[in-house]
Short mmCIF file of C-alpha atoms and ligand atoms in Angstrom, two decimals:
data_model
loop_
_atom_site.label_atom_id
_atom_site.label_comp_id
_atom_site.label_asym_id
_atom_site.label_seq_id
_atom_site.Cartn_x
_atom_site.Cartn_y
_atom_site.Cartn_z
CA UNK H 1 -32.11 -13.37 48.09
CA UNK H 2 -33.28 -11.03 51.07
CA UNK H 3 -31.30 -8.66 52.83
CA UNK H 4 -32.17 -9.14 56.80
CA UNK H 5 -31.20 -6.32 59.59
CA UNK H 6 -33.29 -7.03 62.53
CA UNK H 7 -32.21 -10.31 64.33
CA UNK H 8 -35.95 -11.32 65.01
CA UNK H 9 -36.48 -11.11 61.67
CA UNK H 10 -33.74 -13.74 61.07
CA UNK H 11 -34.77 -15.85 63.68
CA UNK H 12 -38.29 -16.02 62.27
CA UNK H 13 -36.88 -17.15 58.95
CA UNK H 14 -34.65 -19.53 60.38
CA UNK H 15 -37.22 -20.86 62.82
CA UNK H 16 -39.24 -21.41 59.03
CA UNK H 17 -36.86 -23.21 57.39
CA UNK H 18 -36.19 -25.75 60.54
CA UNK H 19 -39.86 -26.31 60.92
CA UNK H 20 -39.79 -27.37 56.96
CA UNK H 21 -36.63 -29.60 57.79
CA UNK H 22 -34.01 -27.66 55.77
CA UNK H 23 -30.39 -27.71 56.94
CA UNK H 24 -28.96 -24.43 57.47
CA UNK H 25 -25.15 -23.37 56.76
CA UNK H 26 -23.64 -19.84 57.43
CA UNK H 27 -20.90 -17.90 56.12
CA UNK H 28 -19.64 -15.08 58.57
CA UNK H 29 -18.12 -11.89 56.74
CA UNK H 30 -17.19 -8.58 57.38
CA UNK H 31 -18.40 -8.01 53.90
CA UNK H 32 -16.66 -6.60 50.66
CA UNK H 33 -16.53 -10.12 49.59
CA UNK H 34 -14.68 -11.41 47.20
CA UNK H 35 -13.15 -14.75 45.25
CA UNK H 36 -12.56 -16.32 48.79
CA UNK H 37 -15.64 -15.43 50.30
CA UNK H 38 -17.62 -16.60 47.00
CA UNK H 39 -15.74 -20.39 47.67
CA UNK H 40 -17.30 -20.08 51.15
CA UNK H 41 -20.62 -19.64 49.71
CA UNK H 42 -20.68 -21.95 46.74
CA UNK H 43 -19.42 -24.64 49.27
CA UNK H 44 -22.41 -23.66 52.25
CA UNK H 45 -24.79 -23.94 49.19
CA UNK H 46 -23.30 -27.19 47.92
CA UNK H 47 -23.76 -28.56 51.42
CA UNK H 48 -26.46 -26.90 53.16
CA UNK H 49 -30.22 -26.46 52.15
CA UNK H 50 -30.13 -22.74 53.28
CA UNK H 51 -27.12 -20.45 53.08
CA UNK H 52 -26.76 -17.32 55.27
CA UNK H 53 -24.29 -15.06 54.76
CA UNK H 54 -23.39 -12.04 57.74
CA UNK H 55 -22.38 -9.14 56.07
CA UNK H 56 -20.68 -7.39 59.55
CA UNK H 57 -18.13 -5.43 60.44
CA UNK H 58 -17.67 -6.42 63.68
CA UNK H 59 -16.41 -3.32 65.73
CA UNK H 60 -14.93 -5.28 69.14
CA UNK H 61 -12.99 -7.10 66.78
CA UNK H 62 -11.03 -3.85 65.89
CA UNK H 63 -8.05 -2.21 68.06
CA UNK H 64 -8.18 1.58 68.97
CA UNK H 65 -5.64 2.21 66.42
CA UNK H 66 -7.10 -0.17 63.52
CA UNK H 67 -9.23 0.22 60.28
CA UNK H 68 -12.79 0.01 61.36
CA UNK H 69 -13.38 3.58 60.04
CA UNK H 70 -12.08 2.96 56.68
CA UNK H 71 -12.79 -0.47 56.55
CA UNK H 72 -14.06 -1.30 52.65
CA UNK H 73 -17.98 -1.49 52.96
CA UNK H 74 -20.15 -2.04 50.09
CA UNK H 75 -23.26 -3.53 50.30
CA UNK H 76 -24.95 -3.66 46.45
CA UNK H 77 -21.74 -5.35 45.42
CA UNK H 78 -21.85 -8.21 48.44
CA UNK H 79 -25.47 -8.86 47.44
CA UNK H 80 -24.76 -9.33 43.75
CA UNK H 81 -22.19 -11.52 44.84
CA UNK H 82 -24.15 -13.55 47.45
CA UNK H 83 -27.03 -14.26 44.79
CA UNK H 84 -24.86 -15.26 42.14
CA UNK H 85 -23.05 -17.97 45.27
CA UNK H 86 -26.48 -19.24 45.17
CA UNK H 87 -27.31 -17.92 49.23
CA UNK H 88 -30.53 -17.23 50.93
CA UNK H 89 -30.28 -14.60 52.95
CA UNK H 90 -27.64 -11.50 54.00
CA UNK H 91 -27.73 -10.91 57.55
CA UNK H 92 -26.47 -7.13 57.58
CA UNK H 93 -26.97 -5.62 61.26
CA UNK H 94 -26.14 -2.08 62.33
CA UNK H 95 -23.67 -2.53 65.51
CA UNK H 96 -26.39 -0.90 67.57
CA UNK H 97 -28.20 -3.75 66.71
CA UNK H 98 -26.03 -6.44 67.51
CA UNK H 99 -24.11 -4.86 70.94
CA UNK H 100 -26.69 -2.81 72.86
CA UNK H 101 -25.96 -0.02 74.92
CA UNK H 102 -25.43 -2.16 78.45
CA UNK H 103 -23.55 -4.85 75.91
CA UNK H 104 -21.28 -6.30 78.78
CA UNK H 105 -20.94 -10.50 78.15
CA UNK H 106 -18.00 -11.52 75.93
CA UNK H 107 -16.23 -14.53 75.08
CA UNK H 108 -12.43 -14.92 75.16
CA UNK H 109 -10.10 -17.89 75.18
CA UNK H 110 -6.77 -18.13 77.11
CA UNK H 111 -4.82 -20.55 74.69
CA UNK H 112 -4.60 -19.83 70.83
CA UNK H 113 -5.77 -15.98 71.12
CA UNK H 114 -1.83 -14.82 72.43
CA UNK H 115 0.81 -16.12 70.00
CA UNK H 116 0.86 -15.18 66.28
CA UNK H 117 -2.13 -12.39 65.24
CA UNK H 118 -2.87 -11.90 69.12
CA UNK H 119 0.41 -10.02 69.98
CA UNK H 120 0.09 -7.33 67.77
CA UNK H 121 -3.82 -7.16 68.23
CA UNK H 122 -4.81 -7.85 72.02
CA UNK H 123 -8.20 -7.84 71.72
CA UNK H 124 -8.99 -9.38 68.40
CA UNK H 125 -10.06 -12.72 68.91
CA UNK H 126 -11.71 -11.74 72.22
CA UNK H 127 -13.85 -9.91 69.36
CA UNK H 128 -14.07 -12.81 67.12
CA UNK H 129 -15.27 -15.13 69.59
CA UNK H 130 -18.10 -12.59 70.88
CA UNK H 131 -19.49 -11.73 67.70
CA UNK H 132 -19.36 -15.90 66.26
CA UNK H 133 -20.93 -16.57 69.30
CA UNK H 134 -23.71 -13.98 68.81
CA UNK H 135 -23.77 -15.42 65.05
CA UNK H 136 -24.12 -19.17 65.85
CA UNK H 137 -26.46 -18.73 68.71
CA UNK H 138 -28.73 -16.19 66.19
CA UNK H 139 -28.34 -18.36 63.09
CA UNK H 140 -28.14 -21.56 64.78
CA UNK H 141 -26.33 -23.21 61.89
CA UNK H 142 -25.34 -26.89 60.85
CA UNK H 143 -22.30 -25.78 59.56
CA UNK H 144 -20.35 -22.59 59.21
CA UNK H 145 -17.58 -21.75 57.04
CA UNK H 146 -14.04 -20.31 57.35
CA UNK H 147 -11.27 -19.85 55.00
CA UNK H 148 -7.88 -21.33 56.03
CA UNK H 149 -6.48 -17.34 55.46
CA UNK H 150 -6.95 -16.63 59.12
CA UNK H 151 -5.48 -19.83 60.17
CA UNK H 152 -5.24 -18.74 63.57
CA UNK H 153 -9.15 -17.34 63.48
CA UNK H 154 -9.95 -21.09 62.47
CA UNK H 155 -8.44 -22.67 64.69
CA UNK H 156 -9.66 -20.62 67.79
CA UNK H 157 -13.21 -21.09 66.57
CA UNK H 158 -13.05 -24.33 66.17
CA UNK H 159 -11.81 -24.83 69.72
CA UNK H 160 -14.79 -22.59 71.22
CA UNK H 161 -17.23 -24.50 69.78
CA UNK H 162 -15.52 -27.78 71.31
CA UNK H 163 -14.67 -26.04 74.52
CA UNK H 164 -18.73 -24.21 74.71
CA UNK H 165 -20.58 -27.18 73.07
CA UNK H 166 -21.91 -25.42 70.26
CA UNK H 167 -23.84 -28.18 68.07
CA UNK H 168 -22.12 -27.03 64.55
CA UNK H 169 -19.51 -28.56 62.27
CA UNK H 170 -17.05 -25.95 61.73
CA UNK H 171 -15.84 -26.28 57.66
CA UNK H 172 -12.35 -24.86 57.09
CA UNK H 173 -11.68 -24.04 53.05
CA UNK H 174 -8.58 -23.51 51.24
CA UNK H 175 -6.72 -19.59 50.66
CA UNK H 176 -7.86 -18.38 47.36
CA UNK H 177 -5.26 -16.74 45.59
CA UNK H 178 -4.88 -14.04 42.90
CA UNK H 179 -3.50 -15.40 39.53
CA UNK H 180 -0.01 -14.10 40.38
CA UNK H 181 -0.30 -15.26 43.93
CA UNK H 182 -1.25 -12.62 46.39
CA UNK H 183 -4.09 -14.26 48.67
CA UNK H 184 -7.50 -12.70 48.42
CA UNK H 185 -8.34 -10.32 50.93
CA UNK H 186 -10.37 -7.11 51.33
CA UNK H 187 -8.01 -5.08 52.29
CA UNK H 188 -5.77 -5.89 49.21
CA UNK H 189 -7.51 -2.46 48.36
CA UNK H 190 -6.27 -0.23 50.04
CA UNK H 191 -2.69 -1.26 48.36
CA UNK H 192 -1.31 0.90 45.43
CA UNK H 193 -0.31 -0.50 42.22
CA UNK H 194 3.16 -0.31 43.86
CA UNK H 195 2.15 -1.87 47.00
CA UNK H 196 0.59 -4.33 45.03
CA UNK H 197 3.21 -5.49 43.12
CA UNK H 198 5.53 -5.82 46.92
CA UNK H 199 2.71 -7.99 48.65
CA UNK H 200 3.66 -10.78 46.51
CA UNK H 201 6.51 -11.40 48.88
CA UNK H 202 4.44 -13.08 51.39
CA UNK H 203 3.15 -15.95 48.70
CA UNK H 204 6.77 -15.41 47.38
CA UNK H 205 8.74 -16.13 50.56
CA UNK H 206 6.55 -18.85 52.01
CA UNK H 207 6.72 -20.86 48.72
CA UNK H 208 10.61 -20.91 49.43
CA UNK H 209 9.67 -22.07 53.07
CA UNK H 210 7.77 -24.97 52.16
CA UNK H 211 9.91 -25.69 49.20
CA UNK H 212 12.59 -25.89 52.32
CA UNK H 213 10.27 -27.84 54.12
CA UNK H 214 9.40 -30.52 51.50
CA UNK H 215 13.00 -30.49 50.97
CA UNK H 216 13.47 -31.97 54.17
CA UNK H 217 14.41 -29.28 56.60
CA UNK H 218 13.18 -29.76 59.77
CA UNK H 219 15.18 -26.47 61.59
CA UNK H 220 11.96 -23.99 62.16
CA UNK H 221 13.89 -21.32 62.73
CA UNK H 222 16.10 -22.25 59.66
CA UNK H 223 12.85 -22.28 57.36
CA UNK H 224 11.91 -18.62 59.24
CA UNK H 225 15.04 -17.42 58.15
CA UNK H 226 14.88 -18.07 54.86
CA UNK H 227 11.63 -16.32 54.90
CA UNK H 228 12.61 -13.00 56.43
CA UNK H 229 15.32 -13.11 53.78
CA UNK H 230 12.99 -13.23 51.23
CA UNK H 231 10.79 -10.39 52.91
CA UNK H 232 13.31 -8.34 54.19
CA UNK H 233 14.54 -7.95 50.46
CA UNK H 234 11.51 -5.91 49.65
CA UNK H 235 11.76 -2.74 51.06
CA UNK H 236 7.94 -1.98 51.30
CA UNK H 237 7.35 -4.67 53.69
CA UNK H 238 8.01 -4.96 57.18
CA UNK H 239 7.11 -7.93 58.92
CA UNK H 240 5.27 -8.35 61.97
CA UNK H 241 6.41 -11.63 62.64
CA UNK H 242 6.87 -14.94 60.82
CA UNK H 243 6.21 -18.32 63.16
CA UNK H 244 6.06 -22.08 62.50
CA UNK H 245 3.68 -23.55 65.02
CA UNK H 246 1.96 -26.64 65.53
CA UNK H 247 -1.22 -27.25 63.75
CA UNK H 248 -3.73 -26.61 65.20
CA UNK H 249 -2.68 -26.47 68.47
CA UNK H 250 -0.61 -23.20 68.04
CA UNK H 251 2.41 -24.04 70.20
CA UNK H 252 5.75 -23.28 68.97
CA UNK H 253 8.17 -25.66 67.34
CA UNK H 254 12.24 -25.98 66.96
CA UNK H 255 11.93 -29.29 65.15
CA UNK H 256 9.02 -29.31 62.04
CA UNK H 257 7.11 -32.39 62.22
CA UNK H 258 3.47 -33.72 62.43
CA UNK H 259 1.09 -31.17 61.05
CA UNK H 260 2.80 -27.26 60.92
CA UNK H 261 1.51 -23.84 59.88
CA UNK H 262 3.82 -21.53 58.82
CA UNK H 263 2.41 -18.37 59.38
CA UNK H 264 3.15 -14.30 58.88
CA UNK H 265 1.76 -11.01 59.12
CA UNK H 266 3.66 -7.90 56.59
CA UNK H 267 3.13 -4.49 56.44
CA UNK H 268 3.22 -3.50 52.92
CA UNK H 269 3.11 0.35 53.43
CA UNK H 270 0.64 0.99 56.30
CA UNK H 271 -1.72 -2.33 55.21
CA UNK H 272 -1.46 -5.26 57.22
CA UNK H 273 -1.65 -8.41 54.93
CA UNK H 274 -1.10 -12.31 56.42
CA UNK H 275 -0.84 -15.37 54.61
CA UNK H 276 0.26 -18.92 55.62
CA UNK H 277 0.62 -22.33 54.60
CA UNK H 278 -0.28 -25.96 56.57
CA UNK H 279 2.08 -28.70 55.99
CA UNK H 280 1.74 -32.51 57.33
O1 PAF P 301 -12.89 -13.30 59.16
C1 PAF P 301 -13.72 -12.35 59.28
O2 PAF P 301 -14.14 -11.74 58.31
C2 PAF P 301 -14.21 -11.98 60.68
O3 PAF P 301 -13.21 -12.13 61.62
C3 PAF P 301 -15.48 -12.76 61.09
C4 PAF P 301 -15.20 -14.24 61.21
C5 PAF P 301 -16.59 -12.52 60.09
C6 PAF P 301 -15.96 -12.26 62.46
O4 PAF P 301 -16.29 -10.91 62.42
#
């Protein structure tokens, strides 16, 4: 397993690989991977001939006021991880490598990118989208894997690669949770023990919302209101908003029917955690 910072370098390799015929799958990370990311990988292996897994924390994904400074980085760890997945290759550039001084071309989307995530963070997908396309067009993958966590990141990427023809499948994989619920995520560390225990409530309340749901309620803003309930119980957590849209289209519902996601970002303390759930 080689660890790759120079994007010439990759392309070389890749170049390699497509010249021998191999199929090529990547997994896109901000690193300090985990459970989740490690079901990415395993799957890209399963279903790829070559895996590559970027290891970036993407800076234009990350608002002025935002985590990119303390962000959990640790690079021995991913590549430990990434070798035992079964993966080829960790593409780690610096940001200097991937956005150049005169850096001035970005990709945004007007649907998808303002309801749910993109209130509270205005420039995040626009970030997203211009580093996956950087990614796909550099790694020129088959296939390329995203975890149903960050519903609303799947969706949107899905619908750039429609809407700018890239040639890749993109895989969506299930939420990997903790034993006791709590949905994998890197920043689950910066929670304390205390936190911890209060950022059940998301996998808490949204079990009672699709509960609700399977039930046979079909009142969205019923089913939201049993979840803020639930949150607003906890008094660690404040909620950034809870929304039952259409899936994948992202438009808001009254009436739940046809394919839903049920979506929320909490605070719990200062740490931003989401979670969700996709119901047919
Ligand atoms: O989901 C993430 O970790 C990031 O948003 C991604 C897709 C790697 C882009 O930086």
């Amino acid at each position: 397993m080689e660890i790759i910072e120079k994007i010439d370098e990759l392309r070389e390799i890749v170049k390699k690989w497509r010249l021998e015929g191999k199929t090529v799958g990547l997994v896109p990370t901000m690193g300090y991977l985990h459970e989740g990311h490690k079901s990415l990988i395993v799957r890209a292996v399963a279903e790829n001939d070559k895996v590559v897994v970027s290891d970036f924390v993407n800076p234009m994904q990350f608002g002025p006021t935002e985590d990119l400074a303390t962000y959990p980085r640790d690079l021995d760890h991913d590549a430990k991880l990434v070798e035992d997945a079964g993966a080829d290759l960790i593409f780690h550039p610096e940001p200097s490598e991937m956005y150049l001084d005169d850096f001035s071309s970005y990709v945004d989307m007007n649907t998808l990118t303002k309801g749910l995530c993109g209130k509270t963070r205005p420039i995040h997908f626009r970030g997203v989208c211009t580093v996956l396309a950087k990614l796909f067009n550099i790694v020129t993958p088959d296939k390329a894997y995203f975890g149903q966590k960050d519903a609303q990141q799947l969706a949107v990427v899905k619908h750039m690669v429609s809407d700018l023809n890239f040639g890749l499948e993109i895989v969506g994989c299930p939420i990997i949770r903790e034993e006791d619920g709590l949905a994998k995520s890197s920043r689950n560390t910066y929670l304390s023990p205390e936190e911890r225990k209060a950022g059940l409530v998301l996998s808490r309340s949204l079990k009672h919302g699709k509960e609700a749901i399977e039930a046979g309620e079909k009142d969205a803003t019923k089913v939201i209101g049993l979840i803020t309930d639930e949150i607003n119980k906890e008094p660690l957590a404040k909620i950034d908003y809870v929304e039952i849209v259409t899936w994948p289209d992202l438009k808001e519902v009254s009436t739940i029917e046809g394919s839903v996601l049920c979506a929320m970002a909490v605070y719990i303390g200062k740490t931003r955690l989401i979670d969700n759930f996709i119901i047919d």
